[in-house]
Short mmCIF file of C-alpha atoms and ligand atoms in Angstrom, two decimals:
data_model
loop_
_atom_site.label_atom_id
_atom_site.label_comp_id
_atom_site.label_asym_id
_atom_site.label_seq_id
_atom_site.Cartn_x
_atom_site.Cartn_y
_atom_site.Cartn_z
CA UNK Y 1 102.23 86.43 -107.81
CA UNK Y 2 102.08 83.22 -106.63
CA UNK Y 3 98.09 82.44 -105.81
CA UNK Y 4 94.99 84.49 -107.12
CA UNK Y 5 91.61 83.72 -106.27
CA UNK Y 6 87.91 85.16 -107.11
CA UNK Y 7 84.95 83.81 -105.81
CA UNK Y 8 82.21 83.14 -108.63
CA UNK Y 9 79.39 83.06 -106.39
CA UNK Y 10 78.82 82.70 -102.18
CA UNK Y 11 75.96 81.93 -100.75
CA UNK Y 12 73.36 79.40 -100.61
CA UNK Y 13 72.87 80.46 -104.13
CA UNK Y 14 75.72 78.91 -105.29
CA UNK Y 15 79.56 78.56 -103.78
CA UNK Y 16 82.31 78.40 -106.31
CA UNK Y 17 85.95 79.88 -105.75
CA UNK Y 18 88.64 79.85 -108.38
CA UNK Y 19 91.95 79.42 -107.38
CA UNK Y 20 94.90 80.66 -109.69
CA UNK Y 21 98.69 80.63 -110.05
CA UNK Y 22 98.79 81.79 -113.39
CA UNK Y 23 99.20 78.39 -115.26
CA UNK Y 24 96.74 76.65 -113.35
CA UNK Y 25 93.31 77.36 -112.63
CA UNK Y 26 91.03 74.77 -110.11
CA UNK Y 27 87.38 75.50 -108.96
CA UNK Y 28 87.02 74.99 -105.63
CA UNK Y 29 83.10 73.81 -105.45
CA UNK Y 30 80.72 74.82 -108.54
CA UNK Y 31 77.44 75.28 -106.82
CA UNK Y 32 76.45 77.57 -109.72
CA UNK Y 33 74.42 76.11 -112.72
CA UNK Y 34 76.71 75.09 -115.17
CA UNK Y 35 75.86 77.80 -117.85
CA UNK Y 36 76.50 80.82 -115.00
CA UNK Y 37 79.64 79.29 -113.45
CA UNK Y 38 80.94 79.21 -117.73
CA UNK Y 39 79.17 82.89 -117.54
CA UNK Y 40 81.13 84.22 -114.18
CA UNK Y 41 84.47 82.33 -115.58
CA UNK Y 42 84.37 83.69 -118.79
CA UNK Y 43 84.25 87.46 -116.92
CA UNK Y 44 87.25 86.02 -115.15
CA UNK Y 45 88.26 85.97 -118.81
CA UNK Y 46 88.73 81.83 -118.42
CA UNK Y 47 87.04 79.41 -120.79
CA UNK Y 48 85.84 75.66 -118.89
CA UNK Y 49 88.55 74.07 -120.71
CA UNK Y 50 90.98 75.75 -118.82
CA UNK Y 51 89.83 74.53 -115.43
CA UNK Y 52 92.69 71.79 -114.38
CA UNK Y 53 90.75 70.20 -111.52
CA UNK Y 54 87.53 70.47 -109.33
CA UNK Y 55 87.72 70.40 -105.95
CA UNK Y 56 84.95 69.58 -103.75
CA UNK Y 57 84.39 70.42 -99.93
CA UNK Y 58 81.00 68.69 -99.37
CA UNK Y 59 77.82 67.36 -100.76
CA UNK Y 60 75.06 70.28 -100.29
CA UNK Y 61 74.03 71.36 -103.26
CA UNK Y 62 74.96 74.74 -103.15
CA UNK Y 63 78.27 73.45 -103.27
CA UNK Y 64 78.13 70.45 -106.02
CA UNK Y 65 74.97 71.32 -108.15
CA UNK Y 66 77.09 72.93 -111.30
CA UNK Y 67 79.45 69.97 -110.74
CA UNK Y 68 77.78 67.30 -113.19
CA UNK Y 69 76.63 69.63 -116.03
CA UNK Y 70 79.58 71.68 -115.49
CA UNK Y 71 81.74 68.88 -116.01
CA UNK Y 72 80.34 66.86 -118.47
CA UNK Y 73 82.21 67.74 -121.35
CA UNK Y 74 85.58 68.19 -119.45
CA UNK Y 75 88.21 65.52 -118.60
CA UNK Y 76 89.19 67.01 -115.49
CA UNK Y 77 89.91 65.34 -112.19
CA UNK Y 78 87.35 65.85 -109.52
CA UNK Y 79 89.04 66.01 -105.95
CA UNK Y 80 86.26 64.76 -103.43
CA UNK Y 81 86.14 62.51 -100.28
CA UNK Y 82 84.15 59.16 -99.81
CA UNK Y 83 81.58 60.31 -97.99
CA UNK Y 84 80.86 63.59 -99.83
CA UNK Y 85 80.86 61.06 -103.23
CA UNK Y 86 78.66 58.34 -101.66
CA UNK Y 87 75.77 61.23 -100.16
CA UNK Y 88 76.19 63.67 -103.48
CA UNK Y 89 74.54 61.59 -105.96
CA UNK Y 90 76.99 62.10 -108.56
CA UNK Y 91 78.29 60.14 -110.91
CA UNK Y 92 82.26 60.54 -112.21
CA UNK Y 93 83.95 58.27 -113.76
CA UNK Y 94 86.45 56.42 -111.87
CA UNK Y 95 89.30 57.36 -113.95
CA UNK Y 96 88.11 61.08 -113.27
CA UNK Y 97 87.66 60.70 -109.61
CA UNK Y 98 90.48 61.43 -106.93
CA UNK Y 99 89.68 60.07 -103.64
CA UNK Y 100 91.21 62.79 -101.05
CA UNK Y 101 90.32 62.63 -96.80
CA UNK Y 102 91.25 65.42 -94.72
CA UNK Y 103 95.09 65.32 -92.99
CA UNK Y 104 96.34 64.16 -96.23
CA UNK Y 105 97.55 67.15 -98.84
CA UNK Y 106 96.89 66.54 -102.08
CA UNK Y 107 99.14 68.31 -105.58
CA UNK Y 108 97.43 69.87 -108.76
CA UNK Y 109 100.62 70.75 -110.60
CA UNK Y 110 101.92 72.43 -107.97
CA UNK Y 111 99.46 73.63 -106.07
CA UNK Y 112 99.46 72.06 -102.67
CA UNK Y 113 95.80 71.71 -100.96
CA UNK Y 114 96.06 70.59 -97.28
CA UNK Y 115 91.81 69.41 -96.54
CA UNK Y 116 90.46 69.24 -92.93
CA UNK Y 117 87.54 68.57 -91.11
CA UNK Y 118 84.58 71.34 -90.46
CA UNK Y 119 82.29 71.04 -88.20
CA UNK Y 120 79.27 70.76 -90.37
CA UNK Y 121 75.81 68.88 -91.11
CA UNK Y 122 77.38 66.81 -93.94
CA UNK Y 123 78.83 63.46 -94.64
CA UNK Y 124 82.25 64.43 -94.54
CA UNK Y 125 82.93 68.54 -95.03
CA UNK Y 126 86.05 69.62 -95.30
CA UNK Y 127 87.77 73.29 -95.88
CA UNK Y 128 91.26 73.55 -97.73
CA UNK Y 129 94.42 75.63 -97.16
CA UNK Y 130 96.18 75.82 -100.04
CA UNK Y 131 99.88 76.44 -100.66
CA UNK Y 132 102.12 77.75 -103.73
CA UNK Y 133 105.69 79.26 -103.19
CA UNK Y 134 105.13 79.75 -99.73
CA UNK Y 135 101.85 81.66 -100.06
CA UNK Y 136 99.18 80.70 -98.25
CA UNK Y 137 95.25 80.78 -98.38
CA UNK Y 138 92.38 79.10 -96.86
CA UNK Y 139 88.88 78.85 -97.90
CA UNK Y 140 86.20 78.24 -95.11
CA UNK Y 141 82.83 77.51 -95.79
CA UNK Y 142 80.20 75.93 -94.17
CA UNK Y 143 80.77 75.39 -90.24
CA UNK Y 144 79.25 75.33 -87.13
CA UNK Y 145 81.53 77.15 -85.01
CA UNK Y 146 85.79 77.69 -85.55
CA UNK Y 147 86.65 74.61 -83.93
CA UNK Y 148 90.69 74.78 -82.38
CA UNK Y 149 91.65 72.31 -85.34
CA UNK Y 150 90.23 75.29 -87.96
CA UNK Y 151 92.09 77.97 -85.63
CA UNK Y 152 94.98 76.46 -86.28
CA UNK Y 153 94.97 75.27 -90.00
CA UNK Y 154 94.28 79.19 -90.69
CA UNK Y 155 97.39 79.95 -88.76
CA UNK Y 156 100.16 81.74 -91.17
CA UNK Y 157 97.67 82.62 -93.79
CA UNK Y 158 98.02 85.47 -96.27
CA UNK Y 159 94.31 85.12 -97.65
CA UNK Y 160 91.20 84.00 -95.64
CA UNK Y 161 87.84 83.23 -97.37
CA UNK Y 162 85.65 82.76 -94.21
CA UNK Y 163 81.89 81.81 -93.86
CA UNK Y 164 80.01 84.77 -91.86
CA UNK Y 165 76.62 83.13 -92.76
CA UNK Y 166 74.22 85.16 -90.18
CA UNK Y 167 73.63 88.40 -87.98
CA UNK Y 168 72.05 85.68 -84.91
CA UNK Y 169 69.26 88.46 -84.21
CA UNK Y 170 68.06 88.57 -88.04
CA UNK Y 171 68.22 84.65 -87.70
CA UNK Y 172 66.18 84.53 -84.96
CA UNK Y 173 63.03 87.27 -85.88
CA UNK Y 174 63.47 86.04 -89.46
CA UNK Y 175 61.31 84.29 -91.87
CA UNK Y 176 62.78 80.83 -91.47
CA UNK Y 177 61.24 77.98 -89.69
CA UNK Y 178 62.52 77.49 -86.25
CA UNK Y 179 64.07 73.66 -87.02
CA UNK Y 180 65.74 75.27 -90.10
CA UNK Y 181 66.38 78.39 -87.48
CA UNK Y 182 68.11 75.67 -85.22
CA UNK Y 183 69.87 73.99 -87.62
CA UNK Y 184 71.73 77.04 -89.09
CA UNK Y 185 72.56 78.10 -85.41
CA UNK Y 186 73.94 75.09 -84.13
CA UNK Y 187 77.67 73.63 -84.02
CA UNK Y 188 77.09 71.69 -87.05
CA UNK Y 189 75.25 74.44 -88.90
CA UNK Y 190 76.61 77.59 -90.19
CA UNK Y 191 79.00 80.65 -88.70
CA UNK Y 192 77.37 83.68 -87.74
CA UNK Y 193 79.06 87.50 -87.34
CA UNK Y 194 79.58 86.63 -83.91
CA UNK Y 195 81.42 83.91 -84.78
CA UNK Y 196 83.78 85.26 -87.22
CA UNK Y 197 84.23 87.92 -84.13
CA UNK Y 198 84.92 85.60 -81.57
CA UNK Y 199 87.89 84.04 -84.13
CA UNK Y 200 89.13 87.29 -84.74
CA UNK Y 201 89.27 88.46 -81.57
CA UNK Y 202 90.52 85.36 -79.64
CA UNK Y 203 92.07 82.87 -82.62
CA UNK Y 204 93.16 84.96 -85.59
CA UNK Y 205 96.77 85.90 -86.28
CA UNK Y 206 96.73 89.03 -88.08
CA UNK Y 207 98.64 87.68 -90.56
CA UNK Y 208 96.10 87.37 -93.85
CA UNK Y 209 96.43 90.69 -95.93
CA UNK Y 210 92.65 89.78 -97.27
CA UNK Y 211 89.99 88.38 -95.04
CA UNK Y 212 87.07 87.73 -97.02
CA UNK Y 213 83.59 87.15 -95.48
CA UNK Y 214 81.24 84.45 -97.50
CA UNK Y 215 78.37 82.59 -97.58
CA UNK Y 216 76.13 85.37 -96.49
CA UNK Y 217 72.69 84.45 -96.02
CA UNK Y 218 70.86 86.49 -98.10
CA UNK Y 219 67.56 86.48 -95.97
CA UNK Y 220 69.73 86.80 -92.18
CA UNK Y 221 72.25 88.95 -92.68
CA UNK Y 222 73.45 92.03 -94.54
CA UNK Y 223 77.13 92.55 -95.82
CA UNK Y 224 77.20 96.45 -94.15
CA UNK Y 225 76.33 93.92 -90.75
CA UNK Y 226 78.53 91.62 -91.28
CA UNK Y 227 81.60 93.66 -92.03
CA UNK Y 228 80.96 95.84 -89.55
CA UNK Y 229 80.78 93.27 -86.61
CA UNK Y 230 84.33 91.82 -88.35
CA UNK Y 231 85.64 95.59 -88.41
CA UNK Y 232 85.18 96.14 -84.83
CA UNK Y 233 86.27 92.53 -83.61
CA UNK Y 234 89.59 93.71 -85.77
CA UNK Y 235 89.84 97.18 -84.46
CA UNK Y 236 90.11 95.79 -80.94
CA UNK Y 237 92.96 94.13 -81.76
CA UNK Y 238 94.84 96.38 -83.45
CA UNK Y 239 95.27 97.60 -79.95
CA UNK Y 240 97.59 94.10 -79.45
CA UNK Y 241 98.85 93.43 -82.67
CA UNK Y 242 99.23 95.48 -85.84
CA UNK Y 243 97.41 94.22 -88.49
CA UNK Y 244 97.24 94.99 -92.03
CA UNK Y 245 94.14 92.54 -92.87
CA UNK Y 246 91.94 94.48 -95.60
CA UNK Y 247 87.97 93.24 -95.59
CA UNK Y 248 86.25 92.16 -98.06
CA UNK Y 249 82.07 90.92 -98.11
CA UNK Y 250 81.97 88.65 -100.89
CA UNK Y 251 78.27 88.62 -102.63
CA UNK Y 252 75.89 85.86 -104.16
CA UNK Y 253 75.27 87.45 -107.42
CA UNK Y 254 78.61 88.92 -108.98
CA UNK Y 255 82.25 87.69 -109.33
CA UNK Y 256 84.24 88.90 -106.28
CA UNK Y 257 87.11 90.99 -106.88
CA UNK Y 258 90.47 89.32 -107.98
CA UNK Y 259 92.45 88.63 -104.31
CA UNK Y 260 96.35 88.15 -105.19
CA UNK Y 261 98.80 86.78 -102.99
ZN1 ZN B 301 76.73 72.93 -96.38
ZN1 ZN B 302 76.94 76.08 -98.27
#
């Protein structure tokens, strides 16, 4: 094995994703209090001080909120852009912080992460693929739409974590007001079923062996939905291509399964 992950949470609950080769274990966002991401790593059967780094794909709080208190008490580097830094209020201490920008990969012992740009309502998001041995995964959270630059970074993957926020019809009837309504629709919001079926169909490889849907809003969307819409976007192409993707619905409250690679 050569990568594991396990998402701790997904949603706008809380996003945190740990990524494993055995030695070395990084969180990938701790949007989790800092007591339940130590409670969901500890089922992982990880204690905090084992963490190597934190790595941080943008400022919402869902995303950073665990971050400080998680922290705290750790001496591990926190991987973060400028502009996420500057707009997320926290404070690390400069001999803590690593400055990273999207184009330019980045090593934790090993463990290549290759950041780019999202199209998303934040100061600078960013998604990562990540590279060990020659396995590759990508975790993408928190776009608009699957812009040509995302199509292509997911290229070659073995393991896709990708946002499949809302069903558009639930969105639209739901109980959210319409700016908000707007906001989540829109190509700096969040990616609906549709969208994860339009990639599928017209962008996606076939390559991963996991796809795993996250970020499910819990109040427009329902993981049967969501995985269903994915399902049938995949079915058509296995009319083209054969593909041996397995899906997986990740959900808010429990640890995900572990994904190995
Ligand atoms: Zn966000
Ligand atoms: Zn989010």
């Amino acid at each position: 094995m050569s990568l594991s992950l396990v998402l701790l949470g997904s949603g706008s609950s809380g996003n945190a994703t740990l990524v494993s080769d055995g030695d070395t274990h990084i969180l990938v966002d701790v949007g989790l209090s800092g007591k339940e991401t130590e409670r969901r790593l500890a089922e992982c059967g990880l204690t905090p001080q084992q963490i190597s780094a934190i790595v941080v794909s943008h400022e919402h709080g869902d995303h950073c909120r665990g971050i400080g208190p998680f922290a705290k008490h750790l001496k591990v580097p926190v991987f973060i852009t400028d502009g996420a830094y500057a707009a997320s209020g926290l404070v690390i201490d400069e001999s803590r912080r690593q400055r990273i920008e999207s184009g330019r990969a980045f090593d934790v012992h090993g463990v290549v992460f290759t950041p780019f740009a999202v199209p998303h309502d934040a100061a600078d998001p960013i998604a990562f693929r990540i590279e060990k041995s020659g396995v590759r995964i990508a975790i993408v959270l928190d776009l608009g739409y699957v812009s040509n630059l995302v199509a292509e970074r997911l290229k070659g993957c073995d393991g896709i974590v990708l946002e499949s926020n809302h069903d558009i019809r639930m969105l639209k009837v739901g109980p959210y007001p319409w700016a908000l309504k707007q906001r989540v629709m829109s190509r700096r919001g969040h990616l609906s079923n549709d969208g994860v079926s339009e990639y599928l169909t017209n962008g996606f490889d076939g390559k991963a062996s996991h796809l795993v849907l996250a970020h499910l809003s819990e109040k427009n969307n329902l993981p049967d939905l969501a995985m269903l819409s994915a399902q049938r976007a995949l079915e058509e192409r296995s009319s083209l291509v054969s593909l041996q993707t397995r899906l997986d619905v990740a959900r808010p409250d429990r640890v995900s399964a572990r994904y190995r690679f």
